């Protein structure tokens, strides 16, 4: 039976993780390998400065004292009995919409699976704590991926609204702007400290975006590509290369001046004048 790897960033005991694992159980041999504690907003961090340890909680259920990306790395590269055919991360407690995917440990786990060559999905519940419908959406998307596969270097980011979704929309990432997101406070000794990410988000141009879909009570499925190259900009910047190389080859005036041979501290005439 094919191996499926399930992880998250809310920790091994999260309700959303259990709901996801249960929903995928008949699609293959599901292995849970998740962080031992919450790792929300940890991004795509890997633990390189210390060894990782794994704790067994039950059959095919383990925790790691590391990040979601650590869990996927371990699972794909040898901890599991065989290489997984699918990585599914979630169900996250809260949305991962628009620009927030760059911070998300949930999405980063799917990124790590994709970088390692395994089709991967990230799943989040926008609000609430009823995970059954989100897990059902995740199962349907997982079945589709197992049958059809995904393009190279592409993962799916799924966000499910609270309640029963009206359906599924394929979307692009939205863009959000936070206002007043830094709050300064003082501790009892008068020293300043700061809270970030506290302002309400404002979303631009909802039509066709993941945020627009969940706003309309649809689950959003957004394909994310890990080639971050802006190919159109690269084509428009072709004249930069010769200009930059020419500038680097040219000797700056200050450098040219310092490269000239140093003049003697005094000429023969000056020496004769001093002797006189």
CSV table of N, CA and C in Angstrom, one decimal, residues 147-238:
chain,number,residue,atom,x,y,z
A,147,UNK,N,-4.4,10.7,-8.6
A,147,UNK,CA,-4.7,10.2,-9.9
A,147,UNK,C,-4.0,11.0,-11.0
A,148,UNK,N,-4.0,12.4,-10.9
A,148,UNK,CA,-3.6,13.2,-12.0
A,148,UNK,C,-2.1,13.8,-11.8
A,149,UNK,N,-1.6,13.7,-10.6
A,149,UNK,CA,-0.3,14.3,-10.3
A,149,UNK,C,-0.4,15.8,-10.3
A,150,UNK,N,0.8,16.4,-10.2
A,150,UNK,CA,0.9,17.9,-10.2
A,150,UNK,C,2.1,18.2,-11.1
A,151,UNK,N,2.1,19.4,-11.7
A,151,UNK,CA,3.2,19.9,-12.5
A,151,UNK,C,4.5,20.0,-11.6
A,152,UNK,N,5.7,19.9,-12.2
A,152,UNK,CA,6.9,20.0,-11.4
A,152,UNK,C,7.0,21.3,-10.6
A,153,UNK,N,7.5,21.2,-9.4
A,153,UNK,CA,7.8,22.3,-8.6
A,153,UNK,C,6.5,23.1,-8.2
A,154,UNK,N,5.3,22.4,-8.2
A,154,UNK,CA,4.1,23.0,-7.9
A,154,UNK,C,3.4,22.3,-6.7
A,155,UNK,N,2.9,23.0,-5.8
A,155,UNK,CA,2.1,22.5,-4.7
A,155,UNK,C,0.7,23.2,-4.7
A,156,UNK,N,-0.2,22.6,-3.9
A,156,UNK,CA,-1.6,23.1,-3.8
A,156,UNK,C,-1.8,23.7,-2.4
A,157,UNK,N,-2.3,24.9,-2.4
A,157,UNK,CA,-2.6,25.6,-1.1
A,157,UNK,C,-4.2,25.7,-1.0
A,158,UNK,N,-4.8,25.0,-0.1
A,158,UNK,CA,-6.2,24.9,0.0
A,158,UNK,C,-6.7,25.6,1.3
A,159,UNK,N,-7.7,26.5,1.1
A,159,UNK,CA,-8.3,27.2,2.3
A,159,UNK,C,-9.8,26.9,2.2
A,160,UNK,N,-10.3,26.5,3.4
A,160,UNK,CA,-11.7,26.1,3.5
A,160,UNK,C,-12.4,27.0,4.4
A,161,UNK,N,-13.6,27.6,4.0
A,161,UNK,CA,-14.3,28.5,4.9
A,161,UNK,C,-15.0,27.7,6.0
A,162,UNK,N,-15.4,28.4,7.0
A,162,UNK,CA,-16.2,27.8,8.1
A,162,UNK,C,-17.5,27.2,7.6
A,163,UNK,N,-17.9,26.1,8.2
A,163,UNK,CA,-19.2,25.5,7.7
A,163,UNK,C,-19.0,24.7,6.5
A,164,UNK,N,-20.1,24.4,5.8
A,164,UNK,CA,-20.0,23.5,4.6
A,164,UNK,C,-19.8,24.4,3.4
A,165,UNK,N,-18.7,24.3,2.7
A,165,UNK,CA,-18.4,25.1,1.6
A,165,UNK,C,-19.4,24.9,0.4
A,166,UNK,N,-19.7,26.0,-0.3
A,166,UNK,CA,-20.6,25.9,-1.5
A,166,UNK,C,-20.0,25.0,-2.6
A,167,UNK,N,-18.7,25.0,-2.6
A,167,UNK,CA,-18.0,24.2,-3.7
A,167,UNK,C,-16.5,24.6,-3.6
A,168,UNK,N,-15.8,24.4,-4.7
A,168,UNK,CA,-14.4,24.6,-4.8
A,168,UNK,C,-14.1,25.6,-6.0
A,169,UNK,N,-13.2,26.6,-5.7
A,169,UNK,CA,-12.8,27.4,-6.8
A,169,UNK,C,-11.2,27.4,-6.9
A,170,UNK,N,-10.8,27.3,-8.2
A,170,UNK,CA,-9.3,27.4,-8.4
A,170,UNK,C,-9.0,28.9,-8.5
A,171,UNK,N,-8.0,29.3,-7.7
A,171,UNK,CA,-7.8,30.7,-7.5
A,171,UNK,C,-6.3,31.1,-7.6
A,172,UNK,N,-6.0,32.4,-7.6
A,172,UNK,CA,-4.7,32.9,-7.5
A,172,UNK,C,-4.5,33.5,-6.1
A,173,UNK,N,-3.3,33.7,-5.7
A,173,UNK,CA,-3.1,34.3,-4.4
A,173,UNK,C,-3.6,35.8,-4.3
A,174,UNK,N,-4.2,36.2,-3.3
A,174,UNK,CA,-4.6,37.5,-3.0
A,174,UNK,C,-3.4,38.3,-2.4
A,175,UNK,N,-3.6,39.6,-2.3
A,175,UNK,CA,-2.6,40.5,-1.7
A,175,UNK,C,-3.3,41.2,-0.5
A,176,UNK,N,-2.6,41.2,0.6
A,176,UNK,CA,-3.2,41.9,1.8
A,176,UNK,C,-2.2,42.9,2.3
A,177,UNK,N,-2.8,44.0,2.9
A,177,UNK,CA,-2.0,45.0,3.5
A,177,UNK,C,-2.4,45.2,4.9
A,178,UNK,N,-1.5,45.2,5.9
A,178,UNK,CA,-1.9,45.4,7.3
A,178,UNK,C,-1.7,46.9,7.6
A,179,UNK,N,-2.6,47.4,8.4
A,179,UNK,CA,-2.5,48.8,8.8
A,179,UNK,C,-2.2,48.8,10.3
A,180,UNK,N,-1.3,49.6,10.8
A,180,UNK,CA,-1.1,49.7,12.2
A,180,UNK,C,-0.6,48.4,12.8
A,181,UNK,N,0.3,47.7,12.2
A,181,UNK,CA,0.6,46.4,12.6
A,181,UNK,C,1.7,46.3,13.7
A,182,UNK,N,2.3,47.4,14.0
A,182,UNK,CA,3.3,47.4,15.1
A,182,UNK,C,2.7,48.2,16.3
A,183,UNK,N,2.7,47.5,17.4
A,183,UNK,CA,2.2,48.2,18.7
A,183,UNK,C,3.3,48.2,19.7
A,184,UNK,N,3.6,49.4,20.1
A,184,UNK,CA,4.7,49.5,21.1
A,184,UNK,C,4.1,49.6,22.5
A,185,UNK,N,4.7,48.8,23.4
A,185,UNK,CA,4.3,48.9,24.8
A,185,UNK,C,5.5,48.9,25.7
A,186,UNK,N,5.3,49.1,27.0
A,186,UNK,CA,6.4,49.2,27.9
A,186,UNK,C,6.3,48.1,29.0
A,187,UNK,N,7.4,47.5,29.4
A,187,UNK,CA,7.3,46.5,30.4
A,187,UNK,C,7.4,47.2,31.8
A,188,UNK,N,7.2,46.5,32.9
A,188,UNK,CA,7.2,47.1,34.2
A,188,UNK,C,8.4,48.0,34.5
A,189,UNK,N,9.5,47.7,33.9
A,189,UNK,CA,10.8,48.5,34.1
A,189,UNK,C,10.9,49.6,33.1
A,190,UNK,N,9.9,49.8,32.3
A,190,UNK,CA,9.9,50.9,31.3
A,190,UNK,C,10.6,50.7,30.0
A,191,UNK,N,11.0,49.4,29.8
A,191,UNK,CA,11.7,49.1,28.5
A,191,UNK,C,10.6,48.8,27.4
A,192,UNK,N,10.9,49.3,26.2
A,192,UNK,CA,9.9,49.2,25.1
A,192,UNK,C,10.0,47.7,24.6
A,193,UNK,N,8.8,47.2,24.2
A,193,UNK,CA,8.7,46.0,23.4
A,193,UNK,C,7.6,46.2,22.4
A,194,UNK,N,7.5,45.3,21.4
A,194,UNK,CA,6.7,45.5,20.3
A,194,UNK,C,5.9,44.3,19.9
A,195,UNK,N,4.7,44.5,19.5
A,195,UNK,CA,3.8,43.4,18.9
A,195,UNK,C,3.7,43.7,17.4
A,196,UNK,N,3.9,42.7,16.6
A,196,UNK,CA,3.7,42.8,15.1
A,196,UNK,C,2.5,42.0,14.7
A,197,UNK,N,1.9,42.4,13.5
A,197,UNK,CA,0.8,41.6,13.0
A,197,UNK,C,-0.5,41.8,13.7
A,198,UNK,N,-0.7,42.9,14.4
A,198,UNK,CA,-1.9,43.1,15.2
A,198,UNK,C,-3.0,43.9,14.5
A,199,UNK,N,-2.7,44.5,13.3
A,199,UNK,CA,-3.7,45.4,12.7
A,199,UNK,C,-4.6,44.5,11.8
A,200,UNK,N,-5.8,45.0,11.5
A,200,UNK,CA,-6.7,44.3,10.6
A,200,UNK,C,-6.2,44.4,9.2
A,201,UNK,N,-6.3,43.2,8.5
A,201,UNK,CA,-5.8,43.2,7.1
A,201,UNK,C,-6.8,43.8,6.1
A,202,UNK,N,-6.3,44.5,5.1
A,202,UNK,CA,-7.2,45.0,4.0
A,202,UNK,C,-6.7,44.2,2.7
A,203,UNK,N,-7.7,43.7,2.0
A,203,UNK,CA,-7.4,42.8,0.8
A,203,UNK,C,-7.7,43.6,-0.4
A,204,UNK,N,-6.8,43.5,-1.4
A,204,UNK,CA,-6.9,44.1,-2.7
A,204,UNK,C,-7.5,43.2,-3.7
A,205,UNK,N,-8.4,43.7,-4.5
A,205,UNK,CA,-9.0,43.0,-5.7
A,205,UNK,C,-9.3,41.5,-5.4
A,206,UNK,N,-10.4,41.3,-4.7
A,206,UNK,CA,-10.8,40.0,-4.3
A,206,UNK,C,-11.1,39.0,-5.5
A,207,UNK,N,-11.6,39.6,-6.6
A,207,UNK,CA,-12.1,38.8,-7.7
A,207,UNK,C,-11.0,37.8,-8.2
A,208,UNK,N,-11.3,36.5,-8.2
A,208,UNK,CA,-10.4,35.5,-8.6
A,208,UNK,C,-9.3,35.0,-7.6
A,209,UNK,N,-9.3,35.6,-6.4
A,209,UNK,CA,-8.3,35.3,-5.5
A,209,UNK,C,-8.8,34.3,-4.4
A,210,UNK,N,-7.9,33.7,-3.7
A,210,UNK,CA,-8.2,32.8,-2.6
A,210,UNK,C,-9.1,33.5,-1.6
A,211,UNK,N,-8.8,34.7,-1.2
A,211,UNK,CA,-9.6,35.4,-0.2
A,211,UNK,C,-11.0,35.7,-0.7
A,212,UNK,N,-11.1,36.0,-2.0
A,212,UNK,CA,-12.4,36.2,-2.6
A,212,UNK,C,-13.3,34.9,-2.5
A,213,UNK,N,-12.6,33.8,-2.8
A,213,UNK,CA,-13.4,32.5,-2.8
A,213,UNK,C,-13.9,32.2,-1.4
A,214,UNK,N,-13.1,32.3,-0.3
A,214,UNK,CA,-13.5,32.0,1.0
A,214,UNK,C,-14.5,33.0,1.5
A,215,UNK,N,-14.4,34.2,1.0
A,215,UNK,CA,-15.3,35.3,1.4
A,215,UNK,C,-16.7,34.9,0.9
A,216,UNK,N,-16.8,34.2,-0.3
A,216,UNK,CA,-18.0,33.8,-0.9
A,216,UNK,C,-18.4,32.4,-0.4
A,217,UNK,N,-17.7,31.9,0.6
A,217,UNK,CA,-18.1,30.6,1.2
A,217,UNK,C,-17.7,29.4,0.3
A,218,UNK,N,-16.6,29.6,-0.6
A,218,UNK,CA,-16.1,28.5,-1.4
A,218,UNK,C,-14.7,28.1,-0.8
A,219,UNK,N,-14.4,26.9,-1.0
A,219,UNK,CA,-13.0,26.4,-0.7
A,219,UNK,C,-12.1,26.9,-1.9
A,220,UNK,N,-10.9,27.4,-1.6
A,220,UNK,CA,-10.0,27.9,-2.6
A,220,UNK,C,-8.9,26.8,-2.8
A,221,UNK,N,-8.5,26.6,-4.0
A,221,UNK,CA,-7.4,25.7,-4.3
A,221,UNK,C,-6.5,26.5,-5.2
A,222,UNK,N,-5.3,26.8,-4.7
A,222,UNK,CA,-4.4,27.7,-5.3
A,222,UNK,C,-3.1,27.0,-5.6
A,223,UNK,N,-2.7,26.8,-6.9
A,223,UNK,CA,-1.4,26.2,-7.2
A,223,UNK,C,-0.3,27.2,-7.0
A,224,UNK,N,0.7,26.8,-6.3
A,224,UNK,CA,1.9,27.6,-6.0
A,224,UNK,C,3.1,27.0,-6.7
A,225,UNK,N,3.8,27.9,-7.4
A,225,UNK,CA,5.0,27.4,-8.1
A,225,UNK,C,6.3,27.8,-7.4
A,226,UNK,N,7.2,27.0,-7.2
A,226,UNK,CA,8.4,27.3,-6.4
A,226,UNK,C,9.6,27.9,-7.2
A,227,UNK,N,9.4,28.1,-8.5
A,227,UNK,CA,10.4,28.8,-9.2
A,227,UNK,C,10.0,30.3,-9.0
A,228,UNK,N,10.7,31.0,-8.2
A,228,UNK,CA,10.4,32.4,-7.9
A,228,UNK,C,11.0,33.4,-8.9
A,229,UNK,N,11.6,32.9,-9.9
A,229,UNK,CA,12.1,33.8,-10.9
A,229,UNK,C,11.0,34.6,-11.6
A,230,UNK,N,11.2,35.9,-11.7
A,230,UNK,CA,10.2,36.7,-12.5
A,230,UNK,C,10.7,36.7,-13.9
A,231,UNK,N,10.2,35.8,-14.7
A,231,UNK,CA,10.7,35.6,-16.1
A,231,UNK,C,10.5,36.8,-17.0
A,232,UNK,N,9.4,37.5,-16.8
A,232,UNK,CA,9.1,38.7,-17.6
A,232,UNK,C,10.1,39.8,-17.3
A,233,UNK,N,10.4,40.0,-16.0
A,233,UNK,CA,11.4,41.0,-15.6
A,233,UNK,C,12.8,40.6,-16.1
A,234,UNK,N,13.1,39.3,-16.0
A,234,UNK,CA,14.4,38.9,-16.5
A,234,UNK,C,14.6,39.2,-18.0
A,235,UNK,N,13.5,39.0,-18.8
A,235,UNK,CA,13.6,39.4,-20.2
A,235,UNK,C,13.7,40.9,-20.4
A,236,UNK,N,13.1,41.7,-19.6
A,236,UNK,CA,13.2,43.1,-19.7
A,236,UNK,C,14.5,43.7,-19.2
A,237,UNK,N,15.3,42.9,-18.5
A,237,UNK,CA,16.5,43.4,-17.9
A,237,UNK,C,17.8,43.0,-18.7
A,238,UNK,N,17.6,42.6,-20.0
A,238,UNK,CA,18.7,42.0,-20.7
A,238,UNK,C,19.9,43.0,-20.9
